[in-house]
CSV table of C-alpha atoms in Angstrom, one decimal:
chain,number,residue,atom,x,y,z
A,1162,MET,CA,-16.6,14.4,-18.8
A,1163,THR,CA,-19.1,11.6,-19.5
A,1164,ALA,CA,-22.5,11.6,-17.9
A,1165,PRO,CA,-22.0,8.7,-15.6
A,1166,ASN,CA,-19.1,10.6,-13.9
A,1167,THR,CA,-20.8,13.9,-13.2
A,1168,THR,CA,-21.8,12.7,-9.8
A,1169,ALA,CA,-18.2,11.8,-9.1
A,1170,ALA,CA,-17.1,15.2,-10.3
A,1171,SER,CA,-19.5,17.0,-8.0
A,1172,LEU,CA,-18.4,14.9,-5.0
A,1173,LEU,CA,-14.8,15.7,-5.9
A,1174,ASP,CA,-15.5,19.4,-5.9
A,1175,GLN,CA,-17.1,19.1,-2.4
A,1176,TYR,CA,-14.2,17.2,-1.0
A,1177,THR,CA,-11.6,19.7,-2.4
A,1178,ASP,CA,-13.5,22.7,-1.2
A,1179,ARG,CA,-13.7,21.1,2.3
A,1180,LEU,CA,-10.0,20.4,2.3
A,1181,ALA,CA,-8.9,23.7,0.8
A,1182,ASP,CA,-7.0,25.0,3.9
A,1183,PRO,CA,-4.8,23.1,6.3
A,1184,PRO,CA,-5.6,23.5,10.0
A,1185,ALA,CA,-3.1,24.8,12.5
A,1186,PRO,CA,-0.8,22.0,13.8
A,1187,SER,CA,-1.6,20.4,17.1
A,1188,PRO,CA,0.9,21.5,19.8
A,1189,ASP,CA,0.6,18.0,21.3
A,1190,GLU,CA,1.4,16.2,18.0
A,1191,PRO,CA,3.4,18.5,15.7
A,1192,TRP,CA,4.7,15.5,13.8
A,1193,ALA,CA,1.2,14.6,12.7
A,1194,MET,CA,1.3,17.1,9.9
A,1195,GLN,CA,4.2,15.0,8.4
A,1196,SER,CA,1.9,12.0,8.2
A,1197,LEU,CA,1.0,10.6,4.8
A,1198,ALA,CA,-1.7,8.5,6.4
A,1199,GLU,CA,-3.6,11.2,8.4
A,1200,GLY,CA,-1.9,14.6,8.1
A,1201,ALA,CA,-1.1,17.4,5.7
A,1202,ALA,CA,1.4,15.3,3.7
A,1203,GLY,CA,-1.3,12.9,2.6
A,1204,ILE,CA,-4.0,15.6,1.9
A,1205,SER,CA,-1.5,17.5,-0.2
A,1206,LEU,CA,-1.6,14.6,-2.7
A,1207,LEU,CA,-5.2,15.4,-3.5
A,1208,HIS,CA,-4.5,19.0,-4.4
A,1209,ILE,CA,-1.4,18.0,-6.4
A,1210,GLU,CA,-3.5,15.6,-8.4
A,1211,MET,CA,-6.2,18.2,-8.9
A,1212,ALA,CA,-3.7,20.7,-10.3
A,1213,ALA,CA,-2.0,18.2,-12.5
A,1214,ARG,CA,-5.2,16.5,-13.7
A,1215,TYR,CA,-7.6,19.4,-14.0
A,1216,GLY,CA,-5.4,22.4,-14.1
A,1217,ARG,CA,-6.7,23.7,-10.7
A,1218,PRO,CA,-4.7,26.5,-9.1
A,1219,TRP,CA,-1.5,25.4,-7.4
A,1220,HIS,CA,-2.0,27.5,-4.3
A,1221,PRO,CA,-4.0,24.9,-2.3
A,1222,ALA,CA,-1.3,22.2,-3.0
A,1223,HIS,CA,1.4,24.6,-2.0
A,1224,ARG,CA,-0.4,25.5,1.3
A,1225,TRP,CA,-0.7,21.8,2.2
A,1226,ILE,CA,2.9,21.0,1.3
A,1227,THR,CA,4.1,24.0,3.3
A,1228,ALA,CA,2.0,22.9,6.3
A,1229,ALA,CA,3.4,19.4,6.1
A,1230,ALA,CA,7.0,20.7,6.1
A,1231,ALA,CA,6.6,23.6,8.4
A,1232,ASP,CA,8.4,22.0,11.3
A,1233,PRO,CA,11.8,20.3,11.0
A,1234,VAL,CA,11.2,17.1,9.0
A,1235,SER,CA,12.4,14.1,10.9
A,1236,ALA,CA,14.7,11.5,9.4
A,1237,ALA,CA,15.0,9.5,12.6
A,1238,ASP,CA,14.9,5.7,12.6
A,1239,ILE,CA,11.1,5.7,13.2
A,1240,ALA,CA,10.5,7.5,9.9
A,1241,GLY,CA,8.8,5.6,7.0
A,1242,LEU,CA,6.9,6.1,3.8
A,1243,PHE,CA,3.8,7.2,5.8
A,1244,LEU,CA,5.6,9.5,8.3
A,1245,ALA,CA,8.3,12.2,8.3
A,1246,ALA,CA,11.1,12.5,5.7
A,1247,PRO,CA,10.1,9.6,3.4
A,1248,ALA,CA,6.5,10.9,3.4
A,1249,ILE,CA,7.4,14.4,2.5
A,1250,GLY,CA,9.9,13.1,-0.1
A,1251,PHE,CA,7.1,11.0,-1.7
A,1252,VAL,CA,4.8,14.0,-1.8
A,1253,LEU,CA,7.5,16.1,-3.5
A,1254,ALA,CA,8.1,13.4,-6.0
A,1255,THR,CA,4.5,13.7,-7.2
A,1256,VAL,CA,4.8,17.5,-8.0
A,1257,PRO,CA,4.2,18.2,-11.7
A,1258,PRO,CA,7.2,19.5,-13.7
A,1259,ALA,CA,5.9,23.0,-13.9
A,1260,TYR,CA,6.2,23.4,-10.1
A,1261,GLN,CA,9.2,21.2,-9.3
A,1262,HIS,CA,11.6,24.2,-9.2
A,1263,LEU,CA,9.8,25.4,-6.1
A,1264,TYR,CA,10.8,22.3,-4.1
A,1265,ALA,CA,13.9,20.9,-5.9
A,1266,PRO,CA,16.5,22.1,-3.3
A,1267,ALA,CA,14.4,20.8,-0.4
A,1268,HIS,CA,13.8,17.5,-2.2
A,1269,ARG,CA,17.5,17.0,-2.9
A,1270,THR,CA,18.3,17.4,0.7
A,1271,LEU,CA,15.5,15.2,1.9
A,1272,HIS,CA,16.4,12.5,-0.6
A,1273,GLN,CA,20.0,12.4,0.8
A,1274,HIS,CA,18.6,11.9,4.3
A,1275,ILE,CA,16.0,9.3,3.1
A,1276,THR,CA,18.7,7.3,1.3
A,1277,ALA,CA,21.1,7.4,4.3
A,1278,LEU,CA,18.2,6.3,6.5
A,1279,ALA,CA,17.4,3.4,4.2
A,1280,HIS,CA,21.0,2.2,4.3
A,1281,ARG,CA,20.9,2.4,8.2
A,1282,ARG,CA,17.6,0.5,8.3
A,1283,VAL,CA,18.9,-2.2,6.0
A,1284,GLU,CA,22.0,-2.6,8.1
A,1285,ALA,CA,19.9,-2.9,11.3
A,1286,ALA,CA,17.5,-5.4,9.6
A,1287,LEU,CA,20.4,-7.6,8.4
A,1288,THR,CA,22.0,-7.6,11.8
A,1289,ARG,CA,18.6,-8.7,13.3
A,1290,ILE,CA,18.5,-11.6,10.8
A,1291,GLY,CA,22.1,-12.5,11.6
A,1292,ASN,CA,21.1,-12.6,15.3
A,1293,HIS,CA,18.2,-15.0,14.5
A,1294,ASP,CA,15.7,-12.6,16.1
A,1295,LEU,CA,12.1,-12.0,15.0
A,1296,PRO,CA,11.2,-8.8,13.2
A,1297,THR,CA,8.4,-6.3,13.7
A,1298,PHE,CA,6.1,-4.7,11.2
A,1299,ALA,CA,8.1,-1.6,11.4
A,1300,GLU,CA,11.2,-3.3,10.0
A,1301,TYR,CA,9.7,-4.5,6.7
A,1302,ASP,CA,6.1,-3.2,6.1
A,1303,LEU,CA,4.9,-0.7,3.6
A,1304,PHE,CA,3.8,2.0,6.1
A,1305,TYR,CA,6.9,2.4,8.2
A,1306,GLY,CA,9.3,-0.4,7.1
A,1307,LEU,CA,11.7,-1.1,4.3
A,1308,THR,CA,9.0,-2.0,1.8
A,1309,GLY,CA,7.8,1.6,2.1
A,1310,PHE,CA,11.4,2.9,1.5
A,1311,GLY,CA,11.6,0.7,-1.5
A,1312,ALA,CA,8.3,2.2,-2.9
A,1313,TYR,CA,9.8,5.7,-2.6
A,1314,LEU,CA,13.2,4.7,-4.1
A,1315,LEU,CA,11.6,2.8,-7.0
A,1316,ARG,CA,10.0,6.1,-8.0
A,1317,THR,CA,12.9,8.5,-7.3
A,1318,ASP,CA,16.1,6.6,-7.6
A,1319,PRO,CA,15.5,3.2,-9.3
A,1320,GLY,CA,19.1,2.7,-10.3
A,1321,GLY,CA,20.5,3.6,-6.9
A,1322,THR,CA,22.3,1.3,-4.5
A,1323,ALA,CA,19.8,2.0,-1.7
A,1324,LEU,CA,16.9,0.4,-3.7
A,1325,GLY,CA,19.2,-2.6,-4.5
A,1326,ARG,CA,20.0,-3.0,-0.8
A,1327,VAL,CA,16.3,-2.9,0.2
A,1328,LEU,CA,15.4,-5.5,-2.4
A,1329,GLY,CA,18.3,-7.6,-1.2
A,1330,TYR,CA,17.0,-7.4,2.3
A,1331,LEU,CA,13.5,-8.5,1.2
A,1332,VAL,CA,15.1,-11.5,-0.5
A,1333,ALA,CA,16.8,-12.3,2.9
A,1334,LEU,CA,13.4,-11.8,4.6
A,1335,THR,CA,11.8,-14.6,2.6
A,1336,ARG,CA,14.2,-17.2,3.8
A,1337,PRO,CA,13.0,-19.4,6.6
A,1338,LEU,CA,14.1,-18.7,10.1
A,1339,THR,CA,16.8,-20.7,11.8
A,1340,PRO,CA,16.2,-24.2,13.3
A,1341,GLY,CA,15.5,-22.7,16.8
A,1342,LYS,CA,12.3,-21.2,15.2
A,1343,ARG,CA,11.5,-24.1,12.9
A,1344,GLY,CA,8.6,-23.8,10.6
A,1345,LEU,CA,8.4,-20.0,10.8
A,1346,PRO,CA,8.7,-17.9,7.7
A,1347,GLY,CA,11.3,-15.1,7.7
A,1348,TRP,CA,8.7,-12.4,8.1
A,1349,TRP,CA,7.1,-13.9,11.2
A,1350,VAL,CA,6.8,-11.0,13.6
A,1351,ARG,CA,7.1,-11.3,17.4
A,1352,HIS,CA,3.9,-9.4,18.2
A,1353,ASP,CA,0.2,-9.7,17.5
A,1354,PRO,CA,-1.6,-8.0,14.7
A,1355,ALA,CA,-2.1,-4.9,16.9
A,1356,ARG,CA,1.6,-4.7,17.6
A,1357,GLY,CA,1.1,-5.9,21.2
A,1358,GLU,CA,1.0,-9.1,23.1
A,1359,SER,CA,-2.1,-11.3,23.1
A,1360,SER,CA,-3.0,-14.7,24.4
A,1361,LEU,CA,-4.4,-15.5,20.9
A,1362,PHE,CA,-1.0,-14.9,19.3
A,1363,PRO,CA,1.6,-16.4,21.7
A,1364,GLY,CA,4.9,-16.2,19.9
A,1365,GLY,CA,3.7,-13.7,17.3
A,1366,HIS,CA,2.1,-14.2,13.9
A,1367,ALA,CA,2.6,-14.1,10.1
A,1368,ASN,CA,0.6,-11.4,8.3
A,1369,PHE,CA,-0.7,-11.7,4.8
A,1370,GLY,CA,-1.8,-8.1,4.1
A,1371,ALA,CA,-0.5,-5.5,1.7
A,1372,ALA,CA,-0.2,-2.9,4.4
A,1373,HIS,CA,1.7,-4.8,7.1
A,1374,GLY,CA,2.1,-8.3,5.7
A,1375,ILE,CA,4.2,-10.3,3.2
A,1376,THR,CA,2.0,-9.1,0.3
A,1377,GLY,CA,3.7,-5.6,0.5
A,1378,PRO,CA,7.2,-7.1,-0.2
A,1379,LEU,CA,5.7,-9.1,-3.0
A,1380,LEU,CA,4.2,-6.0,-4.5
A,1381,LEU,CA,7.5,-4.2,-4.4
A,1382,LEU,CA,9.5,-7.1,-5.7
A,1383,ALA,CA,7.1,-7.5,-8.6
A,1384,GLN,CA,7.0,-3.8,-9.4
A,1385,ALA,CA,10.8,-3.7,-9.5
A,1386,LEU,CA,11.1,-6.9,-11.6
A,1387,ARG,CA,8.5,-5.5,-14.0
A,1388,ARG,CA,10.9,-2.6,-14.5
A,1389,ASP,CA,13.9,-4.9,-15.0
A,1390,ILE,CA,15.4,-4.0,-11.6
A,1391,THR,CA,16.6,-7.2,-10.0
A,1392,VAL,CA,18.9,-8.5,-7.3
A,1393,GLU,CA,20.3,-11.9,-6.6
A,1394,GLY,CA,17.6,-14.3,-5.5
A,1395,HIS,CA,14.8,-11.9,-6.6
A,1396,ARG,CA,12.7,-14.3,-8.6
A,1397,GLU,CA,13.2,-17.1,-6.0
A,1398,ALA,CA,12.0,-14.7,-3.3
A,1399,MET,CA,8.8,-13.9,-5.2
A,1400,LEU,CA,8.2,-17.6,-5.8
A,1401,ALA,CA,8.7,-18.3,-2.1
A,1402,ILE,CA,6.0,-15.8,-1.2
A,1403,CYS,CA,3.7,-17.1,-3.8
A,1404,GLU,CA,4.2,-20.6,-2.5
A,1405,HIS,CA,3.3,-19.4,1.0
A,1406,LEU,CA,0.1,-17.7,-0.3
A,1407,ASP,CA,-0.7,-20.9,-2.2
A,1408,ALA,CA,-0.2,-23.0,0.9
A,1409,TRP,CA,-2.6,-20.9,3.0
A,1410,CYS,CA,-5.2,-20.2,0.2
A,1411,GLN,CA,-8.7,-21.2,1.2
A,1412,HIS,CA,-11.3,-22.3,-1.4
A,1413,ALA,CA,-15.0,-21.5,-1.1
A,1414,PRO,CA,-17.8,-21.5,-3.7
A,1415,SER,CA,-17.3,-17.7,-4.0
A,1416,GLY,CA,-13.6,-18.2,-4.9
A,1417,PRO,CA,-10.2,-18.3,-3.3
A,1418,TRP,CA,-9.5,-16.3,-0.2
A,1419,TRP,CA,-6.7,-15.8,2.3
A,1420,PRO,CA,-6.6,-15.3,6.1
A,1421,GLU,CA,-5.5,-12.0,7.4
A,1422,HIS,CA,-2.9,-13.6,9.5
A,1423,VAL,CA,-1.9,-17.0,11.1
A,1424,SER,CA,-0.8,-17.8,14.6
A,1425,ARG,CA,1.5,-20.5,16.0
A,1426,ARG,CA,-1.6,-22.7,16.7
A,1427,ASP,CA,-2.7,-22.2,13.0
A,1428,LEU,CA,0.7,-23.5,11.9
A,1429,GLU,CA,0.4,-26.5,14.1
A,1430,ARG,CA,-3.1,-27.3,12.9
A,1431,GLY,CA,-2.2,-26.5,9.2
A,1432,ARG,CA,-5.3,-24.3,8.8
A,1433,PRO,CA,-6.2,-20.7,9.7
A,1434,HIS,CA,-8.5,-19.7,12.6
A,1435,HIS,CA,-10.6,-17.7,10.1
A,1436,ASP,CA,-13.5,-19.7,8.7
A,1437,ALA,CA,-14.6,-17.3,6.0
A,1438,PRO,CA,-13.1,-14.4,4.1
A,1439,ALA,CA,-13.3,-10.9,5.7
A,1440,ARG,CA,-13.8,-7.7,3.8
A,1441,PRO,CA,-11.9,-7.7,0.4
A,1442,SER,CA,-9.9,-4.7,1.3
A,1443,TRP,CA,-6.6,-3.4,-0.1
A,1444,CYS,CA,-4.9,-3.5,3.3
A,1445,TYR,CA,-5.6,-7.0,4.4
A,1446,GLY,CA,-8.0,-8.7,2.0
A,1447,THR,CA,-8.2,-10.5,-1.3
A,1448,THR,CA,-8.1,-7.2,-3.3
A,1449,GLY,CA,-4.5,-6.3,-2.2
A,1450,ILE,CA,-3.3,-9.9,-2.2
A,1451,ALA,CA,-4.8,-10.6,-5.7
A,1452,ARG,CA,-3.2,-7.4,-7.2
A,1453,ALA,CA,0.2,-8.6,-5.8
A,1454,GLY,CA,-0.3,-12.0,-7.3
A,1455,GLN,CA,-1.4,-10.6,-10.6
A,1456,LEU,CA,1.7,-8.3,-10.7
A,1457,ALA,CA,3.9,-11.3,-9.8
A,1458,GLY,CA,2.5,-13.3,-12.6
A,1459,ILE,CA,3.1,-10.4,-15.0
A,1460,ALA,CA,6.7,-9.8,-13.8
A,1461,LEU,CA,7.6,-13.5,-13.8
A,1462,HIS,CA,5.9,-14.1,-17.2
A,1463,ALA,CA,3.7,-16.7,-15.6
A,1464,PRO,CA,0.3,-16.5,-17.3
A,1465,ASP,CA,-1.2,-19.2,-15.1
A,1466,LEU,CA,-0.3,-17.4,-12.0
A,1467,GLN,CA,-1.7,-14.1,-13.3
A,1468,ALA,CA,-4.9,-15.9,-14.4
A,1469,PHE,CA,-5.4,-17.4,-11.0
A,1470,TYR,CA,-5.1,-14.1,-9.1
A,1471,GLU,CA,-7.2,-12.2,-11.7
A,1472,ASP,CA,-10.0,-14.8,-11.2
A,1473,ALA,CA,-9.6,-14.5,-7.4
A,1474,LEU,CA,-10.0,-10.7,-7.7
A,1475,TYR,CA,-13.0,-10.8,-9.9
A,1476,ARG,CA,-14.8,-13.4,-7.8
A,1477,ALA,CA,-14.1,-11.5,-4.5
A,1478,LEU,CA,-15.3,-8.2,-5.9
A,1479,THR,CA,-18.5,-9.7,-7.3
A,1480,ASP,CA,-19.4,-11.7,-4.2
A,1481,PRO,CA,-22.2,-9.9,-2.3
A,1482,ALA,CA,-21.3,-11.7,1.0
A,1483,GLN,CA,-17.8,-10.4,0.9
A,1484,LEU,CA,-18.7,-6.9,-0.3
A,1485,SER,CA,-21.3,-6.6,2.5
A,1486,HIS,CA,-18.3,-6.4,5.0
A,1487,VAL,CA,-17.1,-3.1,3.4
A,1488,THR,CA,-18.5,-0.3,5.5
A,1489,ASP,CA,-16.6,2.9,4.6
A,1490,ALA,CA,-15.3,4.8,1.6
A,1491,GLY,CA,-11.7,5.0,2.6
A,1492,LEU,CA,-8.5,3.8,0.9
A,1493,CYS,CA,-7.2,1.4,3.5
A,1494,HIS,CA,-10.1,-1.0,4.0
A,1495,GLY,CA,-13.0,0.8,2.1
A,1496,TRP,CA,-14.4,1.4,-1.3
A,1497,ALA,CA,-11.7,3.8,-2.5
A,1498,GLY,CA,-8.9,1.3,-2.0
A,1499,ILE,CA,-10.9,-1.4,-3.6
A,1500,TYR,CA,-11.9,0.7,-6.6
A,1501,GLN,CA,-8.3,2.1,-7.1
A,1502,THR,CA,-6.8,-1.4,-7.0
A,1503,ALA,CA,-9.4,-2.8,-9.3
A,1504,TYR,CA,-8.9,0.0,-11.8
A,1505,ARG,CA,-5.1,-0.7,-11.9
A,1506,ALA,CA,-5.7,-4.4,-12.1
A,1507,ALA,CA,-8.1,-4.1,-15.0
A,1508,ALA,CA,-5.6,-2.0,-16.9
A,1509,ASP,CA,-3.1,-5.0,-16.8
A,1510,ALA,CA,-5.6,-7.8,-17.0
A,1511,ARG,CA,-5.7,-10.7,-19.4
A,1512,ASP,CA,-9.1,-11.7,-18.0
A,1513,PRO,CA,-11.7,-9.6,-19.8
A,1514,ARG,CA,-14.1,-9.9,-16.8
A,1515,LEU,CA,-11.9,-7.4,-14.9
A,1516,GLN,CA,-12.8,-4.7,-17.4
A,1517,THR,CA,-16.3,-4.6,-15.9
A,1518,LEU,CA,-15.2,-3.9,-12.4
A,1519,PRO,CA,-14.1,-0.2,-12.4
A,1520,ASN,CA,-17.4,1.2,-13.4
A,1521,LEU,CA,-19.4,-1.0,-11.1
A,1522,LEU,CA,-17.1,-0.3,-8.2
A,1523,GLY,CA,-16.9,3.4,-9.1
A,1524,GLU,CA,-20.6,3.7,-8.8
A,1525,THR,CA,-20.5,2.1,-5.4
A,1526,LEU,CA,-17.6,4.3,-4.3
A,1527,ALA,CA,-19.6,7.4,-5.4
A,1528,GLY,CA,-22.6,6.2,-3.5
A,1529,ALA,CA,-20.6,5.6,-0.3
A,1530,ALA,CA,-18.8,9.0,-0.5
A,1531,ARG,CA,-20.1,11.5,2.2
A,1532,PRO,CA,-18.3,14.8,2.0
A,1533,GLY,CA,-18.6,16.4,5.5
A,1534,GLY,CA,-19.5,13.0,7.1
A,1535,PRO,CA,-17.9,11.4,10.0
A,1536,ALA,CA,-14.7,10.3,8.2
A,1537,PRO,CA,-11.5,12.0,9.1
A,1538,SER,CA,-9.8,14.3,6.6
A,1539,GLY,CA,-6.6,12.3,5.9
A,1540,LEU,CA,-5.4,10.0,3.1
A,1541,ILE,CA,-5.5,6.5,4.3
A,1542,ASN,CA,-8.9,6.4,6.1
A,1543,GLY,CA,-10.4,9.7,5.3
A,1544,GLU,CA,-11.8,12.2,2.8
A,1545,ALA,CA,-8.6,12.9,0.9
A,1546,GLY,CA,-8.1,9.2,0.0
A,1547,THR,CA,-11.8,8.9,-1.1
A,1548,ALA,CA,-11.4,12.0,-3.2
A,1549,LEU,CA,-8.3,10.8,-4.9
A,1550,ALA,CA,-10.0,7.6,-6.0
A,1551,LEU,CA,-12.8,9.7,-7.3
A,1552,THR,CA,-10.3,11.6,-9.5
A,1553,THR,CA,-9.6,8.3,-11.2
A,1554,TYR,CA,-13.3,7.5,-11.5
A,1555,ALA,CA,-14.3,10.9,-12.7
A,1556,SER,CA,-11.6,11.1,-15.3
A,1557,GLN,CA,-11.6,7.4,-16.3
A,1558,GLN,CA,-7.8,7.7,-16.4
A,1559,ALA,CA,-4.9,6.6,-14.2
A,1560,PRO,CA,-3.6,9.2,-11.8
A,1561,THR,CA,-1.4,11.9,-13.5
A,1562,THR,CA,0.8,12.1,-10.4
A,1563,GLY,CA,1.1,8.4,-9.7
A,1564,TRP,CA,0.0,9.1,-6.1
A,1565,ASP,CA,-1.2,5.5,-5.7
A,1566,ALA,CA,2.4,4.3,-5.8
A,1567,CYS,CA,2.3,4.7,-2.0
A,1568,LEU,CA,0.0,1.7,-2.1
A,1569,LEU,CA,2.2,-0.2,-4.6
A,1570,ILE,CA,-0.8,-1.0,-6.8
A,1571,ASN,CA,0.2,1.3,-9.7
């Protein structure tokens, strides 16, 4: 291990030691252990990567996997990539070959339930489209919606009919809504960004982020096309999303940026209510959007598109004003997600400037890491996610297990 990464390795040891043993499940929230975002499912990814990358003992990973699946695993309609059956299925898909025999029967059963649920969810979504109703985040997003199912299926069953149906649904999602809702994109949701009702968002909103917005579907469509998995209208859907991003792109001396979301009033005015870029996070910011645009450019063989988004990414992640908004080390909206996305983007980049980002951002990530600090323990906002990004920085290599496929940035 090279000298600049010894600090990262030390931090990684502290995190894994702190997260060695799963706690007892809460009697009030037994489902929480099945959460990829906050529970045992997500934390198990750290120990799986440590075993696969560094040859650490398998016992900690097994303890966390067992804790995640201790209660009956739900395949109800509320399940998604970050909760219940799809979350556990994703975890088991990252297990190294040497240990897969321990979980193969359980994974086969889970996969059948996840696939059946994906078909049900597609049917419900297409019925909603046919009824000309507005969707919610939970229908299409990466965390709990069909984009998340697609991320799981792309990894586990890329040639299956379930993935094809998910991709076909996303194509349908990109078509404009009917005349009664004129001017609204197909992914316009009926609620506000907090999934409630707000006077600031009468009639709902359109979201741009990777976590809950249209950037998530673009990531999945691009990842599939890059692997030569396509459905009718696939490229046209990607171009429609890119046109939407282009229409709402804002230009500043520090580079292009996008609003986190737009309201009905924004549509009427033709400009967002944001007047400056927010933090350049994976979940909502330029980092996640630019990675999606870069992947779209690669998949569509559109070098100009790729170059535009690589420039946007570089300029956002070297702008002190934007970086000053980043206040934590987590994956969702902190340094871990920024670093991991930049690492993946640099590996694919035509723009040589992106090669400078991983070391610079890795140093910042290591400086922001606080084992034993106030952050929770989980994957998306907590210590496990920070530690997983540190495994990439410490080794200077892409994840062995491909854990970051749950963010669709891989």
